[in-house]
C-alpha positions as protocol buffer text, in pm:
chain_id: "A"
residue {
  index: 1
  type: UNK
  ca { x: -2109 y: -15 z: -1589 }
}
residue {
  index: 2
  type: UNK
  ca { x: -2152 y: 393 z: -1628 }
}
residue {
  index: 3
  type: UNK
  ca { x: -1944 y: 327 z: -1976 }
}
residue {
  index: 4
  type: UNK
  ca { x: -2177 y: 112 z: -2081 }
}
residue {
  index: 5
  type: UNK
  ca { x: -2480 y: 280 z: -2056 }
}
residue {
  index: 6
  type: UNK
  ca { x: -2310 y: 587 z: -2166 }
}
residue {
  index: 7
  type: UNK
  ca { x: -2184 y: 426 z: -2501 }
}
residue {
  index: 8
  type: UNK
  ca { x: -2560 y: 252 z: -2507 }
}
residue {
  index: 9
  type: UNK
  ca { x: -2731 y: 628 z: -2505 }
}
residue {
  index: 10
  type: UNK
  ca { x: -2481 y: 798 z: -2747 }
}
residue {
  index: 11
  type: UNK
  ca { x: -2592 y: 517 z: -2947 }
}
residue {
  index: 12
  type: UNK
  ca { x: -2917 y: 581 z: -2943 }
}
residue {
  index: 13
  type: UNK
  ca { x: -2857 y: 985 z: -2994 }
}
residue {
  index: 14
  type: UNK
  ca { x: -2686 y: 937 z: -3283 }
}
residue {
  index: 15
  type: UNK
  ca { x: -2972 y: 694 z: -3405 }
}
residue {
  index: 16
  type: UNK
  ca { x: -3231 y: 951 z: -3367 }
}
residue {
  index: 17
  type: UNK
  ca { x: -3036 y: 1228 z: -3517 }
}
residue {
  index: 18
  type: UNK
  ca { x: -3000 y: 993 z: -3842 }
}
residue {
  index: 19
  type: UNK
  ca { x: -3325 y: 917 z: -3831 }
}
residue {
  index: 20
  type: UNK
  ca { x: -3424 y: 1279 z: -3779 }
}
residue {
  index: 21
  type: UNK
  ca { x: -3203 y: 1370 z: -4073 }
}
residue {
  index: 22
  type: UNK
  ca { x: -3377 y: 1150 z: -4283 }
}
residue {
  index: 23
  type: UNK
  ca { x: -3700 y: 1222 z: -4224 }
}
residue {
  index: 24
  type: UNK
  ca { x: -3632 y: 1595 z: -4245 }
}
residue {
  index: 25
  type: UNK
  ca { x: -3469 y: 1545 z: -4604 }
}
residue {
  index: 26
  type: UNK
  ca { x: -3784 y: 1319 z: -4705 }
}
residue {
  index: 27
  type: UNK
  ca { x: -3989 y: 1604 z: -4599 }
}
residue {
  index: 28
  type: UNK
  ca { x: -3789 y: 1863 z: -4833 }
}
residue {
  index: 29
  type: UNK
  ca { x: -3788 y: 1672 z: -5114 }
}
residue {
  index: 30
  type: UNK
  ca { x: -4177 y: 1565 z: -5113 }
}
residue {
  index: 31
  type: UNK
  ca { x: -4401 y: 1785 z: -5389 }
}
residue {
  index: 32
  type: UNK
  ca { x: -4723 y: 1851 z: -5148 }
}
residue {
  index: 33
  type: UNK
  ca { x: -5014 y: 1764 z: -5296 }
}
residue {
  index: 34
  type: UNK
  ca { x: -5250 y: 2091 z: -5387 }
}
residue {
  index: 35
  type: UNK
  ca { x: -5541 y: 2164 z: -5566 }
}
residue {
  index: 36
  type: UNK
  ca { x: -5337 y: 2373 z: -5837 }
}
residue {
  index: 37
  type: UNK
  ca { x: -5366 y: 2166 z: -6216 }
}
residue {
  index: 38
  type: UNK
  ca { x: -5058 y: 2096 z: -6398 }
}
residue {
  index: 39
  type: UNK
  ca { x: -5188 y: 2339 z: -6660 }
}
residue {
  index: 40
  type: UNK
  ca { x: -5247 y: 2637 z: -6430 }
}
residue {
  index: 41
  type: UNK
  ca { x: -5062 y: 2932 z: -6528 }
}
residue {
  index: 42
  type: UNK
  ca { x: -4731 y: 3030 z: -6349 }
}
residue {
  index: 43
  type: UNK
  ca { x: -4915 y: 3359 z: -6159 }
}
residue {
  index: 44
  type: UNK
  ca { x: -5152 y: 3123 z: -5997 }
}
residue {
  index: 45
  type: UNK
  ca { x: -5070 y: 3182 z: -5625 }
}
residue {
  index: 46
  type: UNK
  ca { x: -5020 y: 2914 z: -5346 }
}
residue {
  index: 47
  type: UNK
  ca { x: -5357 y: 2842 z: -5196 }
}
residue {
  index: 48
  type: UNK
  ca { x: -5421 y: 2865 z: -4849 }
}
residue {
  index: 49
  type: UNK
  ca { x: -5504 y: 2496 z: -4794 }
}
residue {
  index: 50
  type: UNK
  ca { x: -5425 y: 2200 z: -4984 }
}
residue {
  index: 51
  type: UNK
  ca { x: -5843 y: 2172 z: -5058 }
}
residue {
  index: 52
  type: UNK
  ca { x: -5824 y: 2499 z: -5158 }
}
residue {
  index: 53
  type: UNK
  ca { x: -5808 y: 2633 z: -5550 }
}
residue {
  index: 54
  type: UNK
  ca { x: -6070 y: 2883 z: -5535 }
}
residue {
  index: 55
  type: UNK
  ca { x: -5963 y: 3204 z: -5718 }
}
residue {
  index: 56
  type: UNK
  ca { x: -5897 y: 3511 z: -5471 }
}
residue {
  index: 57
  type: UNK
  ca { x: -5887 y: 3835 z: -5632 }
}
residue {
  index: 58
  type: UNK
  ca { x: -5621 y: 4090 z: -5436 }
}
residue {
  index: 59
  type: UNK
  ca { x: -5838 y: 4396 z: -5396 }
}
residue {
  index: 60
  type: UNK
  ca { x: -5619 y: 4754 z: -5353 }
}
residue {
  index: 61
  type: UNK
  ca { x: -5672 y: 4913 z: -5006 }
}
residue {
  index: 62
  type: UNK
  ca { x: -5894 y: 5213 z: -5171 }
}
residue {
  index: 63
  type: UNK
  ca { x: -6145 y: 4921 z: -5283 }
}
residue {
  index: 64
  type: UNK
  ca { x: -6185 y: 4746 z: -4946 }
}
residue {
  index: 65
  type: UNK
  ca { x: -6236 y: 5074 z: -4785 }
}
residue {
  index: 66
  type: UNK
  ca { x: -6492 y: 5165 z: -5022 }
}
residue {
  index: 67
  type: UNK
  ca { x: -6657 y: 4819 z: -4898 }
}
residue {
  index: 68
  type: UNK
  ca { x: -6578 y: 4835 z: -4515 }
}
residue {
  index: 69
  type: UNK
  ca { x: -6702 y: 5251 z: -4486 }
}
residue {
  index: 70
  type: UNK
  ca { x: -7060 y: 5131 z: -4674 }
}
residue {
  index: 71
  type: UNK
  ca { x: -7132 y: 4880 z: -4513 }
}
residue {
  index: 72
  type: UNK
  ca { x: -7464 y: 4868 z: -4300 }
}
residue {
  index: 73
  type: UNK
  ca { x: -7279 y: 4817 z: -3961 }
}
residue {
  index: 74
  type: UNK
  ca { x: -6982 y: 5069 z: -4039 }
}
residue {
  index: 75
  type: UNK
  ca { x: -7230 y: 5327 z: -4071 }
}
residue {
  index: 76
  type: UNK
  ca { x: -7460 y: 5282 z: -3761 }
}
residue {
  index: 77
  type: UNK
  ca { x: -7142 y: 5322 z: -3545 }
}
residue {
  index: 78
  type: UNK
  ca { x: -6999 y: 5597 z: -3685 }
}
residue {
  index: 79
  type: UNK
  ca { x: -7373 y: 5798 z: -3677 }
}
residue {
  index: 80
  type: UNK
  ca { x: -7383 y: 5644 z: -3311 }
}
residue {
  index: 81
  type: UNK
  ca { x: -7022 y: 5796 z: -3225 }
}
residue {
  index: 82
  type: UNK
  ca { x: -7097 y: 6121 z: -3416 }
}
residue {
  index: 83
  type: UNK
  ca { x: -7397 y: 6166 z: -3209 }
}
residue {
  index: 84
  type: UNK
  ca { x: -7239 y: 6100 z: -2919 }
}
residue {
  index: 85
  type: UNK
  ca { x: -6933 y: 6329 z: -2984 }
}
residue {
  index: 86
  type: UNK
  ca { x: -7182 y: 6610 z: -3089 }
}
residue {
  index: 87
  type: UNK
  ca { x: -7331 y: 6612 z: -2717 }
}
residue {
  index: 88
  type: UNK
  ca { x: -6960 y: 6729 z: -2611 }
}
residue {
  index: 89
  type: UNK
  ca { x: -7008 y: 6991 z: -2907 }
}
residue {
  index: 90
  type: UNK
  ca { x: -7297 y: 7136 z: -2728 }
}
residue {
  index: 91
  type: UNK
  ca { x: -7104 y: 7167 z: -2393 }
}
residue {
  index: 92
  type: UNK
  ca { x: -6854 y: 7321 z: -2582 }
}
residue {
  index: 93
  type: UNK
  ca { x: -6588 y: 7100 z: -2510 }
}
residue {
  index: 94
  type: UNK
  ca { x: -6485 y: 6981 z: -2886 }
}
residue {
  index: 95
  type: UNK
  ca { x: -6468 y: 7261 z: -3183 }
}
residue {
  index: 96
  type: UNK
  ca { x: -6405 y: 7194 z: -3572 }
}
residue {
  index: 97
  type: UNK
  ca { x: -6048 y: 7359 z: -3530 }
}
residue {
  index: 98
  type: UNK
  ca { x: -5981 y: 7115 z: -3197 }
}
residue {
  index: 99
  type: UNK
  ca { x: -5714 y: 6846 z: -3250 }
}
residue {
  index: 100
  type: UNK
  ca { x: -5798 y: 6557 z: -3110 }
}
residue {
  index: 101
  type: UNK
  ca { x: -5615 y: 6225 z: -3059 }
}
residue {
  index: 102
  type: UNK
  ca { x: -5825 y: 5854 z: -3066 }
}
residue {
  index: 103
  type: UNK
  ca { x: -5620 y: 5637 z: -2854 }
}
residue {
  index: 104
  type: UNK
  ca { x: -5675 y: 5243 z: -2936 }
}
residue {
  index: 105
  type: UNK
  ca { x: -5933 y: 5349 z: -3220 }
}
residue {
  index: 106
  type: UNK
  ca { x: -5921 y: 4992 z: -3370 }
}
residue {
  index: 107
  type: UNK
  ca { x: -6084 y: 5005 z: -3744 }
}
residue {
  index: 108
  type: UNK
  ca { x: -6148 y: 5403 z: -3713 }
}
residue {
  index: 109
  type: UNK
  ca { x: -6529 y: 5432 z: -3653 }
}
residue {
  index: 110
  type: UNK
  ca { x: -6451 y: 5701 z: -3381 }
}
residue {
  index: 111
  type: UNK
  ca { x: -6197 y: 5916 z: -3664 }
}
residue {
  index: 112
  type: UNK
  ca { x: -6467 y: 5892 z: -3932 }
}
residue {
  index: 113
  type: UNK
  ca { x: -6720 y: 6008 z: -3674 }
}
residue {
  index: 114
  type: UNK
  ca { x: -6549 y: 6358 z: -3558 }
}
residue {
  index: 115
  type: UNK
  ca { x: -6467 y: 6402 z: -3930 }
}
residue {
  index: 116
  type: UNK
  ca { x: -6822 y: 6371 z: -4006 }
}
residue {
  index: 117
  type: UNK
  ca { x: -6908 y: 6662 z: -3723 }
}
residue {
  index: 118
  type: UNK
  ca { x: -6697 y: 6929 z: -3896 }
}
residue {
  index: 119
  type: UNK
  ca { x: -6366 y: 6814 z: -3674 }
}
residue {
  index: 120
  type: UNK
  ca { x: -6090 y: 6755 z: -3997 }
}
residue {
  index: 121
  type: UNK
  ca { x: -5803 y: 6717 z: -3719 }
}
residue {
  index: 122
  type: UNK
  ca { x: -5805 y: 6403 z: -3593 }
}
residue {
  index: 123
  type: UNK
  ca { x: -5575 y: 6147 z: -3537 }
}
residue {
  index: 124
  type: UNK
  ca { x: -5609 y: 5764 z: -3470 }
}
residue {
  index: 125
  type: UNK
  ca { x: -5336 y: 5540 z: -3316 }
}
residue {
  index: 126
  type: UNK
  ca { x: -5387 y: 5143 z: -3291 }
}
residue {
  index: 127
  type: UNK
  ca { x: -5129 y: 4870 z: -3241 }
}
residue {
  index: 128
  type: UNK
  ca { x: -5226 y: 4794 z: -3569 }
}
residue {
  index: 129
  type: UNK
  ca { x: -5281 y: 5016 z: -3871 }
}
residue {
  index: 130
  type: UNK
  ca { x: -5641 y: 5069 z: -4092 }
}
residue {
  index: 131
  type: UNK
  ca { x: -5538 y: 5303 z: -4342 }
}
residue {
  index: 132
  type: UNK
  ca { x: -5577 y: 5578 z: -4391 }
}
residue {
  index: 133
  type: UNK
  ca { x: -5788 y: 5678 z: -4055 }
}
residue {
  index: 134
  type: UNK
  ca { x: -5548 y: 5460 z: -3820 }
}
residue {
  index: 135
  type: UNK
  ca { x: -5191 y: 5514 z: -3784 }
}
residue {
  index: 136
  type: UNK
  ca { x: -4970 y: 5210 z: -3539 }
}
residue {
  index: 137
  type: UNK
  ca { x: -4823 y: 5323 z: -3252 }
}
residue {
  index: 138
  type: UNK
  ca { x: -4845 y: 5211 z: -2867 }
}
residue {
  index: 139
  type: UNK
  ca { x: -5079 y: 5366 z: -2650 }
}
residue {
  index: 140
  type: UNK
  ca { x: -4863 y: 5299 z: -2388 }
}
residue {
  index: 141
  type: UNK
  ca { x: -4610 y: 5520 z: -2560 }
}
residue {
  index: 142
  type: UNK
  ca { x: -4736 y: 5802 z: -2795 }
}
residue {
  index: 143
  type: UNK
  ca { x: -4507 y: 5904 z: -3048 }
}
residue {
  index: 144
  type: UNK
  ca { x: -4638 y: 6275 z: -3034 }
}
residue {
  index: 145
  type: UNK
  ca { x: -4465 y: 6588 z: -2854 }
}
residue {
  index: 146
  type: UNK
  ca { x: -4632 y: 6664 z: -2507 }
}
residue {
  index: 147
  type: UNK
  ca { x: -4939 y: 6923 z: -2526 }
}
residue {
  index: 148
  type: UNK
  ca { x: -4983 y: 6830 z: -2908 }
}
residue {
  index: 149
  type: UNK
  ca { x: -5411 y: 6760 z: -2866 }
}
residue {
  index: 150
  type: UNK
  ca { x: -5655 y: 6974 z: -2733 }
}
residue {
  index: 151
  type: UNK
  ca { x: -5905 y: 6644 z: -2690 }
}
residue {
  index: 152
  type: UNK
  ca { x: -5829 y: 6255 z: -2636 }
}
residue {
  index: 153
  type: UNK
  ca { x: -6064 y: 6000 z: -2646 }
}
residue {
  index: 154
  type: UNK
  ca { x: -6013 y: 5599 z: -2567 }
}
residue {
  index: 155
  type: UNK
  ca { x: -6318 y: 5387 z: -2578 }
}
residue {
  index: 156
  type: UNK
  ca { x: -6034 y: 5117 z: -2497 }
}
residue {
  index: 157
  type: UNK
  ca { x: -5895 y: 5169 z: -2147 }
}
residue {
  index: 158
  type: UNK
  ca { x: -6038 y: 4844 z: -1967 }
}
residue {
  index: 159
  type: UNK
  ca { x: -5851 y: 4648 z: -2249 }
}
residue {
  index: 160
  type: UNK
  ca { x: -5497 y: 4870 z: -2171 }
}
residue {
  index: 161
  type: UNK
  ca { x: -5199 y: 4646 z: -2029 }
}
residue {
  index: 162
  type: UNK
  ca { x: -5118 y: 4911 z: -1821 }
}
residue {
  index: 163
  type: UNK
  ca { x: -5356 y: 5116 z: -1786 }
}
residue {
  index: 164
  type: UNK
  ca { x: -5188 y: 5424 z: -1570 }
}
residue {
  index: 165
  type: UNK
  ca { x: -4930 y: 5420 z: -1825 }
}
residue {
  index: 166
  type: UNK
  ca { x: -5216 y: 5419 z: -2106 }
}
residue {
  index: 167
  type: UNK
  ca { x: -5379 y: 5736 z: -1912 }
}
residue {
  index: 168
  type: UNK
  ca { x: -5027 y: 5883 z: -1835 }
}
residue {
  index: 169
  type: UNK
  ca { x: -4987 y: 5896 z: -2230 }
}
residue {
  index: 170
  type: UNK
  ca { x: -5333 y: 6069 z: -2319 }
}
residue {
  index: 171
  type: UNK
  ca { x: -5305 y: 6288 z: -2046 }
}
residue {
  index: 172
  type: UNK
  ca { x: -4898 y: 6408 z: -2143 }
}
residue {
  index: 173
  type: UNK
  ca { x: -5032 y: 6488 z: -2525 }
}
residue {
  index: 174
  type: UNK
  ca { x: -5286 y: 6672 z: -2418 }
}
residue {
  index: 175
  type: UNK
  ca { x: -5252 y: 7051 z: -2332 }
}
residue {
  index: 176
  type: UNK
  ca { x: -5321 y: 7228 z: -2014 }
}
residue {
  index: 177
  type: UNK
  ca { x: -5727 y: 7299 z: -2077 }
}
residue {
  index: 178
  type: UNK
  ca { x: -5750 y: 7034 z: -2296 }
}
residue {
  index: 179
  type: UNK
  ca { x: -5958 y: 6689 z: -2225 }
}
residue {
  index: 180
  type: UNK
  ca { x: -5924 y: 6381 z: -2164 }
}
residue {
  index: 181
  type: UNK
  ca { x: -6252 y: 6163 z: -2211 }
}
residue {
  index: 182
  type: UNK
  ca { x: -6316 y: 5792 z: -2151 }
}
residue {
  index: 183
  type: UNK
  ca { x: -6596 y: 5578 z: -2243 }
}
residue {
  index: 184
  type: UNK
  ca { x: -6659 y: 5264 z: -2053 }
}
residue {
  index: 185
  type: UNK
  ca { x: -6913 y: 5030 z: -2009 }
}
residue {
  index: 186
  type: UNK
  ca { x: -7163 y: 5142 z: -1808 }
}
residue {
  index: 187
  type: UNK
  ca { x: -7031 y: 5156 z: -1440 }
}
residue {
  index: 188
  type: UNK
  ca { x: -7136 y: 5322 z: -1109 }
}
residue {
  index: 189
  type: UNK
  ca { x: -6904 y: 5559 z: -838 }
}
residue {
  index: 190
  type: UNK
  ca { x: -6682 y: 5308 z: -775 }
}
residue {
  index: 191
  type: UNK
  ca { x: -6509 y: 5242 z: -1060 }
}
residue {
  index: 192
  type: UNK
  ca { x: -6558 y: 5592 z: -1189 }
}
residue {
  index: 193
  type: UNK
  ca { x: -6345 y: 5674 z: -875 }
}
residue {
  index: 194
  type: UNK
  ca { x: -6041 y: 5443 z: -995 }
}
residue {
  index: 195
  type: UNK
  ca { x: -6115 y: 5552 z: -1345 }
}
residue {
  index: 196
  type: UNK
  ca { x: -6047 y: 5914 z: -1172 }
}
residue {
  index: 197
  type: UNK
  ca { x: -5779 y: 5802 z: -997 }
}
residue {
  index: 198
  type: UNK
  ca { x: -5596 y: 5724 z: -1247 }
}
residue {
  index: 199
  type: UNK
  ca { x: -5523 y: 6113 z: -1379 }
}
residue {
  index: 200
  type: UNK
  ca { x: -5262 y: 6286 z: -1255 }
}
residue {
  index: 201
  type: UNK
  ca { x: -5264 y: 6608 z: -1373 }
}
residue {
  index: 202
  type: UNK
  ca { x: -5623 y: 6641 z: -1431 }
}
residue {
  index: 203
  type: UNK
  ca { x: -5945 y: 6757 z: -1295 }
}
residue {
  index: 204
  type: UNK
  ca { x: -6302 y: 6573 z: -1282 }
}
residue {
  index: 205
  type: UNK
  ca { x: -6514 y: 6713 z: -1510 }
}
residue {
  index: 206
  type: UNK
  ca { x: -6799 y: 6506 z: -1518 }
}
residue {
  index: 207
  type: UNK
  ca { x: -6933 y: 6145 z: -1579 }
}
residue {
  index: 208
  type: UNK
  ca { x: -7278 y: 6058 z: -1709 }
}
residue {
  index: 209
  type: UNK
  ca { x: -7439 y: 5732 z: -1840 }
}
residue {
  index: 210
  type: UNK
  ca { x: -7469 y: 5724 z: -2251 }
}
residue {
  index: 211
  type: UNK
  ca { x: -7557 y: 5457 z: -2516 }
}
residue {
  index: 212
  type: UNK
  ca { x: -7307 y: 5376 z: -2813 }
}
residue {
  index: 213
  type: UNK
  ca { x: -7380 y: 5126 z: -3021 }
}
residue {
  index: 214
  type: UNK
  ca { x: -7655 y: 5018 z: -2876 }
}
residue {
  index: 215
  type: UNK
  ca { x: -7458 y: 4945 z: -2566 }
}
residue {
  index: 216
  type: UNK
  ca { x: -7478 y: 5097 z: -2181 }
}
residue {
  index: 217
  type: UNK
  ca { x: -7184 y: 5301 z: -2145 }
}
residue {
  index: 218
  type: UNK
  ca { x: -7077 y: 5531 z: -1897 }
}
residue {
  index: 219
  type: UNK
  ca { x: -6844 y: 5876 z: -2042 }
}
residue {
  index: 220
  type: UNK
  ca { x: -6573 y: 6063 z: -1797 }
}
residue {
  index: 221
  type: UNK
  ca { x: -6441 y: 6357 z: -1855 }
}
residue {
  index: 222
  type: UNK
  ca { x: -6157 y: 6504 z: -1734 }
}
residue {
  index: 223
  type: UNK
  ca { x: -5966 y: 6874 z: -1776 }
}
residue {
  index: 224
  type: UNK
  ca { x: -5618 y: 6888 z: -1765 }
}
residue {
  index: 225
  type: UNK
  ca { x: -5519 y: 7154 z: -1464 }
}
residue {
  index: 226
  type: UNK
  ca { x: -5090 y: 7130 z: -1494 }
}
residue {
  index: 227
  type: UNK
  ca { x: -4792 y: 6995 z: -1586 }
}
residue {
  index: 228
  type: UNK
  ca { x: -4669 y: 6629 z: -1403 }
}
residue {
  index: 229
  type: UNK
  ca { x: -4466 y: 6738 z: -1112 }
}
């Protein structure tokens, strides 16, 4: 009886794999139907959808720049941010000859912002790159010898993975002086305190509710005091 049903399901495997062959072959030798005329020239390109034949012009990187940085909402957050970052200016904190690291600095409103204060030496990391303000790398792991900034700034921790690792990072590029500053949104002693907590080899500076954006946010600072044991 067990040979029977055996032979009955190799049977059917080897039906489905013909079938599946077929229908696979079909599949490859089908022209999809597109939007694209038999007339269009050869450097149309394949469009997106098979509704979709609207021309897309390929605009260089320098051009969509040019047409992210003027936009409206580009510039409100990088005045907001530069405002903002001028505050730690006045508690002398951040200098034009500093050089400071943006940790998860997404599109690069933060870069633009210091550069905009007088601070040329700035550099933005992001898991993905905006050229020219953002480079890629993981925050988790910095590509950048230890003590290399004398600021870091992450308006990014609460999305981090990891986020001791993410602080671990900041706090190993920056030098012994140096500082380490968060933004958040706004939040009381509690989570400032795990915020805190999760330095090692730095010193509480300060913490003090700000608006960004037009958002309630709440900025820690920390010093770095020594080396990790």
């Amino acid at each position: 009886m067990e040979r029977h049903v055996e032979a009955l399901l190799r049977k059917i495997s080897y039906g489905a794999i013909t079938i599946a062959t077929f229908t696979l072959v079909m599949l490859m030798l089908q022209t999809p139907e597109t939007c694209i005329l038999e007339n269009s020239p050869k450097s149309t390109k394949f469009p997106k959808s098979s509704c979709d034949s609207s021309h897309r012009q390929h605009l260089p990187l320098e051009k969509k720049n040019h047409r992210l940085w003027s936009s409206k909402s580009w510039k409100q957050q990088v005045t907001s941010y530069a405002h903002f970052f001028k505050h730690l200016q006045g508690k002398s904190l951040l200098f034009n000859h500093s050089k400071v690291l943006c940790v998860s600095a997404g599109a690069g409103h933060e870069v633009m912002a210091f550069n905009s204060i007088g601070v040329a030496d700035v550099t933005g990391v992001e898991l993905m790159d905006s050229l020219p303000l953002v480079s890629r790398a993981d925050p988790h792991n910095l590509p950048f010898f230890d003590e290399a900034f004398d600021v870091a700034f992450t308006a990014h921790l609460a999305e981090a993975l990891f986020p001791s690792r993410f602080v671990g990072e900041m706090e190993r590029t920056v030098k012994i002086g140096g500082v380490c500053m968060v933004l958040m949104e706004e939040c009381a002693g509690r989570e400032i305190k795990q915020i805190v907590e999760l330095f090692r080899t730095s010193r509480f500076v300060d913490a003090a509710n700000v608006t960004v954006n037009g958002s309630n946010m709440t900025r820690t600072l920390m010093r770095r005091t020594r080396l990790p044991v």
